């Protein structure tokens, strides 16, 4: 049982679920508590111990089906390997042919008979001939061969085999010996048929899952199947972190959102810790004395003078033209998830006009916001970016909201269609505010090419960043919340 | 009243149903394991699916006292574990002033007086002056208790870290008095609404149970247990409607407690058959956002 459990947990790990050893141990100690081995209860027990996040439940169900249920092997395997040919079987056939050619007729005496029979049967069994294994099982049932313990169970036997060539040497001898058993077994067709049926459903999936977990633990079989199956979740995640946010598949988007949620949590937690530490300051004599009256004048409880929470303000100006706006959406939603750290967040969208969109976000309609803004304000559809006009409008209507604690964030590609840049207004914003950060979703080597006016704005910014993938976004968010 | 014996998950299901809590197989099995293994149980799921209710029903069903710790931002040890009762200590000192000066009377020097006084320290830092908060209460209790740590996700991460020690050993250390160990380990149930992700360390120590919105049959059972007088045929229709809403992807999907409220209000309005107008009028019981109500009206009514 324990071996099965550890194999199952390796399978879960292979599927990208984090399972700690302690959890497996706990689970092992829990299993004796369930008296009836009903499938559902067994499954729930495993689930409660090994799966601690709801999002892993789907994977768990799938792995469980693969591992324990008698599902259709072909369908079950599609989860790991949507290939038509079967590498395990090919590999086995190759191995077997090689062995047969190289070592045709060695005697059986080099090894224990039971082990050899078992291993060879397994070999055949995996290569799509299950007669032998059935015969051995039949024998076991009749008490002629020792019981199949977990240690020399068919599956682990295969791996012993792959490491020990001498087991393979006796393949022919045993084959002829097994022919006898085959005849013997032929007499009891019913039991054979029953076992056959049972095993046919299970064998391939079990064997492969087992192979899979072995491969992951780094055995030598690994390179044989190197084109198969497993991608370490970590590098994959790293890939995503560096991938441009424009070209994400829906699945990857989900992963990015998951990463973002984590990031926001971390950043917010850190910020709340920092704010808390701010509370500790000088002793508030007045309050401490007043409180001490309750206790006969003894200053039992000390009160501190809370330092003022120094929360900054944020003003975000987002270019929502063309392709930039998908990124703008992500940016804005990120900034609003952090809004608890700031005294105020105000946001504006622009193409040629500057439109305040703060209230859309405050009403928590993140999803439709940008589309809605676009529909509301640029009804005619086509509008070309005009940073100059947008900045002029900002200057006349909103410049006063920028105060000494305001961080201004401008998000845009600075492609101005050859119009006035009005960089003096940007300069003015920087001077009024605490700092001005410009995020450009374009790759830095395309800056200043075509109608890009990066160089005109660059001197007026405290910081000018490329921001086109998750990693850059993360770095920016950390910076923003720290300072 | 005695505590019923539990030999299999089914037993738990039965005694919970006597408390009008209809548990699915997964709920009863995981809870059963948590009780048998004496491990804390972390229950997650959307608001209103009966996480807190589970702990309450369990305590009633097993006839164990329920101790509840409601978590919130800023919850700390002095609110969760114990606090010294300063006022009482001071009051005693005031009353015993004479006695104290008597004790210190023959002390020659100041340091001798302090030494004498410190010998008496134990008198003032004893259990008498300890104000036990929920966690300590659960440990001190002579009988098994059900300890409900509600909405753990609302507490700060620091508090979560502090809980780790408590959950693994069921012991609490008070510097002045030493370590208190539980007479009988409490049955600990933690609930979370997924406001933030809990730490892996905490999750590791707990069994995990996710309660989702119930299947149609189960929800029907639950409602019939709570409101047996409601028309069965109408109930089917109503529940199908609710299930449809959940699939619609509204901002706040109706939970079991909201379905119960809604069906109760339909009963109060004496609705006999599916009546579009009355449904529309009462929709605000079921849905908590105006945009959701509009959305449902447009799509389903």
XYZ file of C-alpha atoms in Angstrom:
784
model
C 0.000 0.000 0.000
C 2.753 2.399 0.975
C 4.542 1.839 -2.264
C 1.416 2.512 -4.232
C 0.900 5.668 -2.247
C 4.394 6.926 -2.889
C 4.068 6.076 -6.555
C 0.825 7.936 -6.679
C 2.342 10.985 -5.037
C 5.189 10.964 -7.563
C 2.537 10.894 -10.238
C 0.913 13.929 -8.686
C 4.243 15.687 -8.569
C 4.785 14.788 -12.189
C 1.527 16.488 -12.970
C 2.808 19.636 -11.300
C 1.100 19.386 -7.920
C 3.211 20.100 -4.883
C 2.978 17.228 -2.443
C 5.240 17.169 0.583
C 6.627 14.028 2.137
C 4.943 14.867 5.415
C 1.589 14.935 3.682
C 2.194 11.514 2.182
C 3.165 10.185 5.596
C 0.048 11.666 7.158
C -2.005 10.115 4.452
C -0.405 6.728 5.009
C -1.246 6.893 8.677
C -4.799 7.904 7.870
C -5.541 4.993 5.592
C -5.879 2.433 8.397
C -8.615 4.634 9.857
C -10.951 3.964 7.007
C -12.206 0.492 7.500
C -14.014 -0.058 4.283
C -11.966 0.353 1.155
C -14.753 1.903 -0.764
C -13.426 3.692 -3.783
C -14.977 7.048 -3.011
C -13.863 7.136 0.592
C -10.382 6.098 -0.405
C -10.266 8.867 -2.950
C -11.538 11.472 -0.512
C -8.890 10.427 1.986
C -6.134 10.927 -0.529
C -7.633 14.169 -1.703
C -7.978 15.648 1.765
C -4.359 14.896 2.544
C -2.600 15.626 -0.677
C -4.566 18.408 -2.349
C -4.565 21.690 -0.527
C -5.570 24.073 -3.302
C -8.807 23.903 -5.152
C -7.199 24.580 -8.504
C -5.249 21.324 -8.273
C -8.389 19.274 -7.868
C -8.901 18.737 -11.595
C -5.396 17.414 -12.019
C -5.817 15.228 -8.972
C -9.022 13.694 -10.308
C -7.347 12.996 -13.577
C -4.303 11.393 -11.992
C -6.492 9.365 -9.701
C -8.470 8.019 -12.604
C -5.313 7.152 -14.460
C -3.783 5.495 -11.505
C -6.555 3.618 -9.792
C -9.560 3.492 -12.014
C -10.127 1.129 -14.836
C -10.504 3.782 -17.408
C -9.875 3.252 -21.066
C -6.078 3.279 -21.297
C -5.895 5.150 -24.560
C -8.108 7.905 -23.358
C -6.379 8.049 -20.028
C -2.995 8.405 -21.579
C -3.947 11.314 -23.732
C -3.436 13.510 -20.696
C 0.258 12.926 -20.774
C 0.892 11.955 -24.331
C -1.327 12.680 -27.270
C 0.858 10.648 -29.617
C -0.371 7.889 -31.828
C 2.563 5.539 -31.547
C 3.564 4.243 -28.213
C 7.162 4.931 -27.203
C 7.110 2.617 -24.220
C 6.013 -0.298 -26.305
C 8.491 0.522 -29.045
C 11.245 0.791 -26.545
C 10.324 -2.514 -25.005
C 10.168 -4.269 -28.343
C 13.538 -2.884 -29.303
C 15.041 -3.896 -26.031
C 13.634 -7.343 -26.283
C 14.848 -7.858 -29.816
C 18.293 -6.675 -28.926
C 18.442 -8.948 -25.954
C 17.237 -11.880 -27.964
C 19.784 -11.302 -30.677
C 22.687 -10.802 -28.364
C 21.991 -13.482 -25.852
C 19.968 -16.233 -27.414
C 20.337 -19.249 -25.146
C 21.779 -18.714 -21.714
C 20.857 -21.104 -18.947
C 18.441 -20.165 -16.289
C 20.711 -20.993 -13.400
C 22.161 -17.486 -12.939
C 19.196 -16.215 -10.990
C 16.291 -17.155 -8.861
C 13.541 -18.767 -10.833
C 10.684 -16.852 -9.321
C 12.240 -13.529 -9.916
C 13.128 -14.411 -13.469
C 9.726 -15.697 -14.280
C 8.140 -12.703 -12.792
C 10.355 -10.242 -14.565
C 10.085 -11.892 -17.909
C 6.404 -12.174 -17.624
C 6.341 -8.511 -16.937
C 8.480 -7.846 -19.927
C 6.049 -9.634 -22.141
C 3.150 -8.138 -20.371
C 4.366 -4.673 -21.087
C 5.073 -5.567 -24.681
C 1.439 -6.410 -25.138
C 1.430 -10.149 -24.359
C -0.233 -10.677 -21.081
C -0.489 -14.469 -21.079
C 2.629 -14.946 -19.024
C 1.772 -12.632 -16.258
C -1.630 -14.217 -16.067
C -0.101 -17.622 -15.801
C 2.160 -16.560 -12.995
C -0.747 -15.031 -11.208
C -2.664 -18.197 -11.740
C 0.218 -20.090 -10.223
C 0.331 -17.750 -7.311
C -3.306 -18.301 -6.744
C -2.695 -22.012 -6.717
C 0.093 -21.562 -4.215
C 2.863 -22.818 -6.489
C 4.791 -19.586 -6.565
C 5.395 -17.251 -3.676
C 2.932 -14.442 -3.205
C 3.416 -11.230 -5.127
C 4.615 -8.873 -2.490
C 4.877 -5.210 -3.091
C 8.622 -5.479 -3.525
C 8.616 -7.822 -6.456
C 5.373 -6.672 -7.888
C 5.205 -6.796 -11.671
C 5.832 -3.134 -12.172
C 8.844 -2.620 -9.990
C 10.128 -5.865 -11.446
C 10.447 -4.209 -14.771
C 12.861 -1.682 -13.446
C 14.966 -4.276 -11.796
C 15.008 -5.901 -15.171
C 16.095 -2.873 -17.047
C 19.110 -2.591 -14.811
C 20.113 -6.210 -14.701
C 20.966 -7.743 -17.995
C 21.342 -11.268 -16.712
C 17.676 -11.421 -16.011
C 17.066 -10.821 -19.641
C 19.493 -13.540 -20.624
C 17.167 -16.265 -19.634
C 14.311 -15.000 -21.695
C 14.151 -17.909 -24.112
C 14.449 -20.621 -21.538
C 11.667 -19.215 -19.538
C 9.557 -18.679 -22.586
C 9.606 -22.387 -23.325
C 9.021 -23.151 -19.688
C 6.048 -20.858 -19.722
C 4.532 -22.659 -22.639
C 3.847 -25.462 -20.241
C 2.023 -23.128 -17.972
C 0.043 -21.855 -20.858
C -1.293 -25.291 -21.532
C -1.987 -25.789 -17.906
C -3.812 -22.530 -17.759
C -5.790 -23.342 -20.838
C -7.734 -25.780 -18.791
C -9.226 -23.056 -16.679
C -10.327 -20.565 -19.227
C -12.742 -18.689 -17.100
C -10.339 -17.518 -14.448
C -7.756 -16.647 -17.076
C -10.284 -14.653 -19.025
C -11.315 -12.803 -15.944
C -7.791 -11.856 -15.003
C -7.027 -10.975 -18.579
C -9.861 -8.565 -18.712
C -8.907 -6.997 -15.435
C -5.304 -6.556 -16.381
C -5.867 -5.379 -19.890
C -7.633 -2.373 -18.545
C -5.017 -1.555 -16.016
C -1.713 -2.579 -17.301
C -0.711 0.056 -19.798
C -1.731 3.007 -17.770
C -0.160 1.693 -14.607
C 3.024 0.760 -16.346
C 3.332 4.123 -17.953
C 2.550 6.114 -14.912
C 5.098 4.124 -13.084
C 7.603 4.739 -15.817
C 6.739 8.354 -15.672
C 7.414 8.707 -11.999
C 10.614 6.729 -12.314
C 11.764 8.921 -15.111
C 11.159 11.976 -13.071
C 13.211 10.647 -10.236
C 16.068 10.584 -12.707
C 16.702 6.974 -13.552
C 18.639 6.025 -16.617
C 15.524 5.350 -18.644
C 15.023 9.075 -18.808
C 16.933 9.803 -21.958
C 15.196 7.023 -23.828
C 11.959 8.931 -23.608
C 13.358 12.384 -23.697
C 10.908 13.673 -26.252
C 8.048 12.581 -24.087
C 5.800 14.105 -21.602
C 7.266 16.147 -18.898
C 8.102 19.766 -18.756
C 9.278 21.102 -15.490
C 6.631 23.580 -14.377
C 9.262 26.010 -13.233
C 11.053 26.711 -16.492
C 7.670 26.864 -18.159
C 6.623 29.478 -15.715
C 9.830 31.342 -16.258
C 9.185 31.287 -19.958
C 5.832 32.848 -19.362
C 7.288 35.503 -17.158
C 9.455 36.632 -20.001
C 6.823 36.318 -22.680
C 5.250 39.413 -24.135
C 1.845 39.984 -22.681
C 0.498 40.669 -26.167
C 0.950 37.151 -27.346
C -0.446 35.084 -24.530
C -2.575 31.996 -25.068
C -5.713 31.875 -22.924
C -4.151 29.175 -20.786
C -1.050 31.264 -20.230
C -3.181 34.238 -19.358
C -4.664 32.247 -16.556
C -1.210 31.409 -15.269
C -0.218 35.050 -15.451
C -3.292 36.035 -13.487
C -2.388 33.455 -10.901
C 1.134 34.863 -10.681
C -0.285 38.354 -10.393
C -2.589 37.393 -7.561
C 0.392 36.043 -5.678
C 2.408 39.131 -6.418
C -0.352 41.431 -5.238
C -0.760 39.451 -2.058
C 2.917 39.594 -1.309
C 3.269 43.250 -2.068
C 0.196 44.157 -0.048
C 1.355 42.097 2.912
C 4.747 43.723 2.880
C 3.147 47.121 2.695
C 0.835 46.434 5.632
C 3.815 45.306 7.667
C 5.626 48.509 6.843
C 2.652 50.614 7.786
C 2.343 48.748 11.049
C 5.933 49.411 11.947
C 5.225 53.064 11.398
C 2.900 52.952 14.374
C 5.727 52.509 16.792
C 7.013 55.890 17.677
C 7.370 58.084 20.741
C 5.269 57.475 23.825
C 2.051 59.417 23.852
C 2.292 60.848 27.381
C -1.175 62.313 27.419
C -2.926 59.142 26.445
C -0.787 56.951 28.680
C -1.541 59.144 31.703
C -5.235 59.225 30.980
C -5.317 55.457 30.664
C -3.320 55.057 33.878
C -6.148 56.636 35.869
C -8.005 53.370 35.577
C -5.206 51.632 37.374
C -4.644 54.070 40.213
C -2.128 56.198 38.386
C 0.122 53.366 37.321
C 1.135 53.577 33.667
C 0.287 49.949 32.993
C -0.353 50.303 29.341
C 1.865 52.442 27.186
C 0.420 54.317 24.279
C 2.487 55.439 21.370
C 2.207 58.391 19.144
C 1.171 56.953 15.875
C 3.136 58.297 13.048
C 1.040 59.506 10.230
C 0.600 56.935 7.575
C 2.428 58.270 4.620
C 0.514 56.957 1.707
C 1.241 58.322 -1.678
C -1.102 59.215 -4.470
C -1.050 57.861 -7.952
C -2.112 59.346 -11.237
C -2.065 56.964 -14.183
C -2.285 58.141 -17.773
C -2.937 55.301 -20.152
C -2.666 55.313 -23.885
C -5.562 53.104 -24.996
C -4.996 53.259 -28.718
C -4.531 50.259 -30.961
C -2.712 47.315 -29.556
C -1.411 49.093 -26.498
C -4.739 48.862 -24.788
C -4.589 45.156 -23.891
C -1.490 45.924 -21.877
C -3.053 49.056 -20.454
C -5.868 46.955 -19.069
C -3.492 44.649 -17.264
C -1.545 47.581 -15.906
C -4.576 49.395 -14.606
C -6.047 46.353 -12.933
C -2.734 45.699 -11.240
C -2.484 49.225 -9.944
C -6.017 49.136 -8.643
C -5.389 45.871 -6.802
C -2.689 47.735 -4.943
C -4.870 50.762 -4.284
C -5.094 50.004 -0.555
C -1.505 51.138 -0.304
C -2.150 54.519 -1.741
C -4.216 57.377 -0.513
C -5.752 57.861 -3.873
C -5.460 56.449 -7.344
C -6.788 58.432 -10.279
C -6.652 57.146 -13.781
C -7.038 58.662 -17.211
C -7.276 57.166 -20.653
C -6.284 58.940 -23.795
C -5.909 58.558 -27.501
C -6.308 62.149 -28.568
C -8.616 63.332 -25.744
C -7.851 62.848 -22.090
C -10.718 61.103 -20.228
C -10.866 60.377 -16.522
C -11.750 56.710 -15.910
C -11.309 56.569 -12.147
C -14.959 55.943 -11.419
C -15.126 52.906 -13.681
C -12.496 51.250 -11.604
C -13.960 52.315 -8.328
C -17.181 50.628 -9.357
C -15.160 47.524 -9.893
C -16.007 46.941 -13.498
C -12.490 46.091 -14.443
C -13.393 43.785 -17.299
C -15.375 46.068 -19.526
C -13.779 49.318 -18.507
C -11.405 49.950 -21.320
C -13.806 48.748 -24.007
C -16.480 50.875 -22.461
C -14.291 53.934 -22.381
C -13.360 53.387 -25.958
C -16.982 52.998 -26.962
C -18.086 56.021 -24.969
C -15.464 58.488 -26.049
C -14.182 57.424 -29.407
C -17.429 56.466 -31.028
C -16.209 56.955 -34.543
C -13.719 54.216 -34.040
C -10.542 55.332 -35.712
C -8.566 57.787 -33.708
C -4.862 58.384 -33.923
C -2.720 58.895 -30.889
C -2.064 62.524 -30.155
C -0.006 62.760 -27.004
C 0.319 66.509 -27.415
C -3.394 67.173 -27.373
C -3.967 64.726 -24.536
C -1.291 66.403 -22.427
C -2.688 69.861 -23.191
C -6.111 68.737 -22.002
C -4.602 67.288 -18.879
C -2.744 70.516 -18.232
C -5.853 72.667 -18.442
C -8.244 70.369 -16.532
C -6.321 68.212 -14.133
C -2.841 69.565 -13.501
C -3.855 70.678 -10.028
C -4.383 67.115 -8.789
C -0.676 66.476 -8.937
C 0.796 67.227 -5.546
C 4.194 66.674 -3.921
C 3.358 63.087 -2.987
C 1.945 62.095 -6.335
C 3.531 59.477 -8.502
C 2.599 59.998 -12.134
C 2.638 56.898 -14.283
C 2.358 57.272 -18.029
C 1.725 54.161 -20.001
C 2.147 54.327 -23.726
C 4.341 53.650 -26.731
C 5.045 57.373 -27.382
C 4.036 56.953 -31.022
C 2.666 60.354 -31.790
C 1.926 60.240 -35.533
C 4.322 63.115 -36.023
C 2.314 65.556 -33.924
C 3.416 67.994 -31.228
C 5.001 66.171 -28.325
C 4.326 68.861 -25.674
C 7.050 67.336 -23.539
C 7.158 70.549 -21.503
C 3.856 69.472 -19.892
C 5.390 66.155 -18.946
C 8.295 68.067 -17.464
C 5.816 70.161 -15.507
C 4.062 67.055 -14.173
C 7.356 65.683 -12.999
C 8.225 68.905 -11.234
C 4.883 69.175 -9.471
C 4.791 65.536 -8.450
C 7.116 63.284 -6.559
C 8.239 61.421 -9.652
C 7.154 60.513 -13.125
C 7.443 56.990 -14.438
C 6.935 56.120 -18.064
C 6.217 52.556 -19.071
C 6.632 51.637 -22.682
C 5.117 48.349 -23.876
C 7.386 48.332 -26.887
C 10.649 46.497 -27.142
C 13.454 48.925 -26.404
C 15.205 48.366 -29.708
C 12.211 49.784 -31.557
C 12.188 52.975 -29.540
C 12.731 56.132 -31.624
C 12.022 54.237 -34.784
C 9.287 55.595 -37.024
C 7.014 57.997 -35.192
C 8.198 56.933 -31.741
C 9.133 60.024 -29.713
C 10.880 58.340 -26.824
C 13.858 60.680 -26.895
C 11.646 63.741 -26.634
C 10.015 62.516 -23.438
C 12.956 60.688 -21.918
C 14.599 63.719 -20.207
C 11.306 64.703 -18.570
C 10.849 61.346 -16.834
C 12.276 60.214 -13.534
C 12.305 56.748 -14.962
C 11.619 55.251 -18.367
C 10.978 51.512 -18.448
C 10.279 48.882 -20.977
C 7.276 46.966 -19.740
C 6.084 44.229 -22.003
C 6.150 41.013 -20.020
C 5.274 39.780 -16.590
C 8.792 39.929 -15.274
C 9.158 43.612 -16.069
C 5.727 44.300 -14.698
C 6.626 42.543 -11.468
C 9.822 44.502 -11.081
C 7.893 47.699 -11.616
C 5.198 46.843 -9.080
C 7.793 46.002 -6.447
C 9.520 49.291 -7.062
C 6.261 51.199 -6.966
C 5.142 49.745 -3.660
C 8.513 50.054 -1.993
C 9.108 53.697 -2.591
C -26.296 13.541 27.083
C -23.483 11.396 25.856
C -21.300 11.663 22.839
C -22.290 9.280 20.082
C -19.611 6.859 18.938
C -18.260 7.157 15.442
C -17.119 4.078 13.619
C -17.463 5.149 10.049
C -18.137 8.310 8.042
C -21.741 7.220 7.614
C -22.312 7.566 11.388
C -21.207 11.151 11.215
C -23.547 11.830 8.339
C -26.464 10.506 10.361
C -25.790 12.524 13.496
C -25.194 15.646 11.420
C -28.487 15.157 9.626
C -30.166 15.027 13.034
C -28.866 18.568 13.433
C -30.390 19.435 10.067
C -27.011 19.526 8.400
C -27.051 17.439 5.244
C -23.481 16.451 4.531
C -22.210 15.049 1.262
C -19.962 12.002 1.281
C -16.873 14.094 0.944
C -17.783 16.312 3.880
C -18.579 13.442 6.191
C -15.506 11.446 5.221
C -13.007 14.247 5.599
C -14.559 15.387 8.847
C -14.516 11.834 10.115
C -10.830 11.545 9.281
C -10.064 14.846 10.972
C -11.743 13.649 14.150
C -10.124 10.234 14.073
C -6.647 11.515 13.264
C -6.985 14.508 15.589
C -5.861 16.814 12.852
C -7.168 20.289 12.168
C -9.513 20.644 9.233
C -9.272 23.543 6.827
C -12.588 24.201 5.116
C -12.594 26.437 2.061
C -15.325 27.487 -0.296
C -17.465 30.431 -1.349
C -19.382 32.375 1.264
C -22.623 30.837 2.438
C -22.112 27.186 1.592
C -22.191 26.157 5.237
C -18.610 26.167 6.419
C -19.292 27.751 9.781
C -22.547 25.847 10.032
C -20.586 22.613 9.737
C -18.619 23.360 12.894
C -21.725 24.430 14.754
C -23.661 21.356 13.739
C -20.734 19.135 14.626
C -20.494 20.543 18.101
C -24.213 20.003 18.621
C -24.142 16.546 17.118
C -21.237 15.354 19.227
C -22.426 17.331 22.208
C -19.082 19.067 22.587
C -18.938 22.750 23.499
C -18.160 25.079 20.610
C -15.436 27.666 21.059
C -15.328 30.211 18.301
C -12.513 32.498 17.309
C -13.535 35.032 14.721
C -10.490 36.271 12.845
C -10.030 39.810 11.633
C -7.202 42.067 10.590
C -5.106 42.943 13.591
C -6.111 39.936 15.683
C -3.225 39.164 17.996
C -2.219 36.799 20.759
C -3.830 38.796 23.513
C -7.192 38.475 21.786
C -6.771 34.892 20.663
C -4.786 33.226 23.403
C -4.673 34.901 26.803
C -4.295 38.188 28.572
C -3.316 39.139 32.106
C -6.136 40.762 33.958
C -4.354 43.969 34.905
C -7.299 45.575 36.589
C -7.895 42.617 38.831
C -4.215 42.370 39.691
C -4.151 46.038 40.673
C -7.320 45.739 42.675
C -5.846 42.865 44.636
C -2.670 44.826 45.239
C -4.663 47.746 46.547
C -6.676 45.565 48.890
C -3.648 43.631 50.034
C -1.514 46.750 50.551
C -1.298 46.225 54.283
C -0.413 42.608 53.904
C 2.327 43.492 51.440
C 3.876 46.111 53.685
C 3.688 43.618 56.525
C 5.654 41.151 54.454
C 8.228 43.744 53.604
C 8.373 45.235 57.094
C 11.550 43.653 58.359
C 13.477 44.217 55.158
C 16.485 46.388 55.930
C 17.535 47.513 52.492
C 15.675 48.239 49.336
C 17.209 45.304 47.505
C 16.151 42.987 50.283
C 12.607 44.280 49.979
C 12.667 43.652 46.259
C 13.988 40.162 46.796
C 11.204 39.470 49.263
C 8.615 40.899 46.982
C 9.787 38.866 44.054
C 9.299 35.730 46.127
C 5.629 36.587 46.170
C 5.459 37.135 42.435
C 3.765 33.830 41.820
C 0.744 35.021 43.698
C 0.094 37.688 41.107
C 0.988 35.739 38.016
C -1.189 32.739 38.600
C -4.058 31.272 36.653
C -6.349 33.318 38.866
C -5.376 36.452 36.983
C -5.251 34.876 33.589
C -7.964 35.845 31.196
C -8.254 32.909 28.799
C -9.152 33.684 25.215
C -10.594 31.086 22.810
C -7.411 29.146 22.080
C -6.433 28.819 25.727
C -10.008 27.982 26.632
C -9.995 25.120 24.183
C -6.786 23.810 25.710
C -7.870 24.172 29.311
C -11.216 22.552 28.741
C -11.603 19.248 30.559
C -13.771 17.857 27.792
C -13.168 17.760 24.075
C -14.268 20.949 22.396
C -14.936 21.974 18.851
C -12.706 24.951 18.152
C -13.879 27.009 15.212
C -11.281 29.404 13.837
C -13.493 31.334 11.502
C -12.279 33.159 8.398
C -8.605 32.619 9.020
C -7.895 34.377 5.725
C -8.998 37.649 7.313
C -6.250 37.473 9.948
C -2.735 38.690 9.268
C -0.119 36.275 8.013
C 1.718 36.703 11.329
C -1.221 35.296 13.203
C -1.279 32.362 10.863
C 2.343 31.671 11.719
C 1.509 31.878 15.393
C -1.257 29.320 14.930
C 1.174 26.781 13.493
C 2.625 25.931 16.894
C -0.791 25.635 18.408
C -2.128 23.401 15.668
C 0.722 20.943 15.625
C 1.148 20.428 19.380
C -2.084 21.680 20.906
C 0.090 23.356 23.500
C 0.483 26.953 24.558
C 3.391 28.493 26.404
C 2.821 31.322 28.846
C 6.191 32.663 29.969
C 5.175 33.242 33.614
C 3.363 29.967 34.074
C 4.860 27.413 31.740
C 3.376 25.266 29.038
C -0.259 24.290 28.971
C -1.068 21.138 27.133
C -4.518 20.136 26.058
C -6.252 17.593 28.287
C -7.980 16.314 25.220
C -7.072 17.830 21.878
C -9.901 19.923 20.515
C -11.439 19.265 17.130
C -10.165 22.249 15.186
C -12.028 23.555 12.187
C -10.590 26.481 10.254
C -12.614 28.203 7.606
C -11.433 30.400 4.781
C -13.157 32.428 2.095
C -10.078 32.598 -0.042
C -9.507 36.305 0.506
C -5.852 35.532 0.286
C -3.857 32.356 -0.135
C -2.908 30.688 3.096
C 0.663 29.650 3.679
C 1.768 26.201 2.632
C 2.964 25.529 6.157
C -0.536 25.943 7.511
C -2.101 23.942 4.723
C 0.350 21.172 5.276
C -0.767 20.679 8.839
C -4.438 20.525 8.013
C -6.735 18.223 6.183
C -8.312 20.097 3.355
C -11.966 20.231 2.472
C -13.465 22.335 -0.273
C -17.181 22.838 -0.073
C -18.667 24.012 -3.332
C -22.216 24.893 -4.220
C -24.229 21.706 -3.806
C -25.591 19.488 -6.540
C -29.274 19.797 -7.283
C -30.267 16.707 -5.294
C -28.248 17.670 -2.255
C -29.521 21.203 -2.283
C -33.066 19.883 -2.492
C -32.419 17.714 0.541
C -30.979 20.628 2.442
C -33.892 22.911 1.641
C -36.435 20.242 2.472
C -34.777 19.694 5.812
C -34.931 23.397 6.600
C -38.258 24.241 4.943
C -40.248 21.017 4.708
C -43.536 22.770 3.942
C -42.458 24.170 0.572
C -44.166 22.719 -2.479
C -41.948 19.991 -3.919
C -42.705 20.582 -7.538
C -42.119 24.273 -7.285
C -38.938 23.595 -5.392
C -37.518 21.635 -8.315
C -38.175 24.507 -10.635
C -36.784 27.056 -8.211
C -33.603 25.124 -7.596
C -33.007 24.598 -11.290
C -33.298 28.344 -11.688
C -30.757 28.922 -8.938
C -28.356 26.433 -10.480
C -28.699 28.250 -13.781
C -27.833 31.533 -12.114
C -24.694 30.000 -10.661
C -23.623 28.922 -14.110
C -24.335 32.375 -15.515
C -21.224 33.824 -13.926
C -22.736 36.589 -11.830
C -20.636 38.686 -9.487
C -21.943 37.030 -6.341
C -23.465 33.645 -7.057
C -26.331 32.730 -4.722
C -25.179 30.421 -1.935
C -27.198 27.875 -0.011
C -28.054 30.324 2.723
C -29.338 32.764 0.102
C -31.400 30.051 -1.590
C -32.911 29.233 1.793
C -33.731 32.880 2.418
C -35.217 33.226 -1.007
C -37.367 30.130 -0.805
C -38.496 31.222 2.607
C -39.569 34.562 1.171
C -41.383 32.817 -1.676
C -43.158 30.801 0.967
C -44.010 33.952 2.876
C -45.517 35.407 -0.306
C -47.505 32.175 -0.637
C -46.337 31.576 -4.142
C -48.053 28.483 -5.455
C -46.658 28.256 -8.944
C -43.788 29.718 -10.965
C -44.730 33.374 -11.197
C -42.414 35.567 -13.163
C -43.446 38.784 -11.497
C -43.018 37.570 -7.956
C -39.705 36.046 -8.877
C -38.509 39.366 -10.217
C -39.722 41.186 -7.122
C -37.908 38.897 -4.744
C -34.743 38.523 -6.756
C -32.951 40.953 -4.483
C -33.057 38.347 -1.717
C -31.111 35.992 -3.902
C -28.733 38.375 -5.610
C -26.747 41.079 -3.905
C -25.757 43.328 -6.796
C -28.053 45.391 -8.942
C -26.012 44.523 -12.030
C -26.479 40.816 -11.244
C -30.222 41.267 -10.905
C -30.424 43.051 -14.242
C -28.272 40.413 -15.838
C -30.413 37.538 -14.577
C -33.625 39.289 -15.565
C -32.293 39.724 -19.060
C -30.957 36.233 -19.494
C -33.241 33.943 -17.545
C -36.570 35.680 -17.059
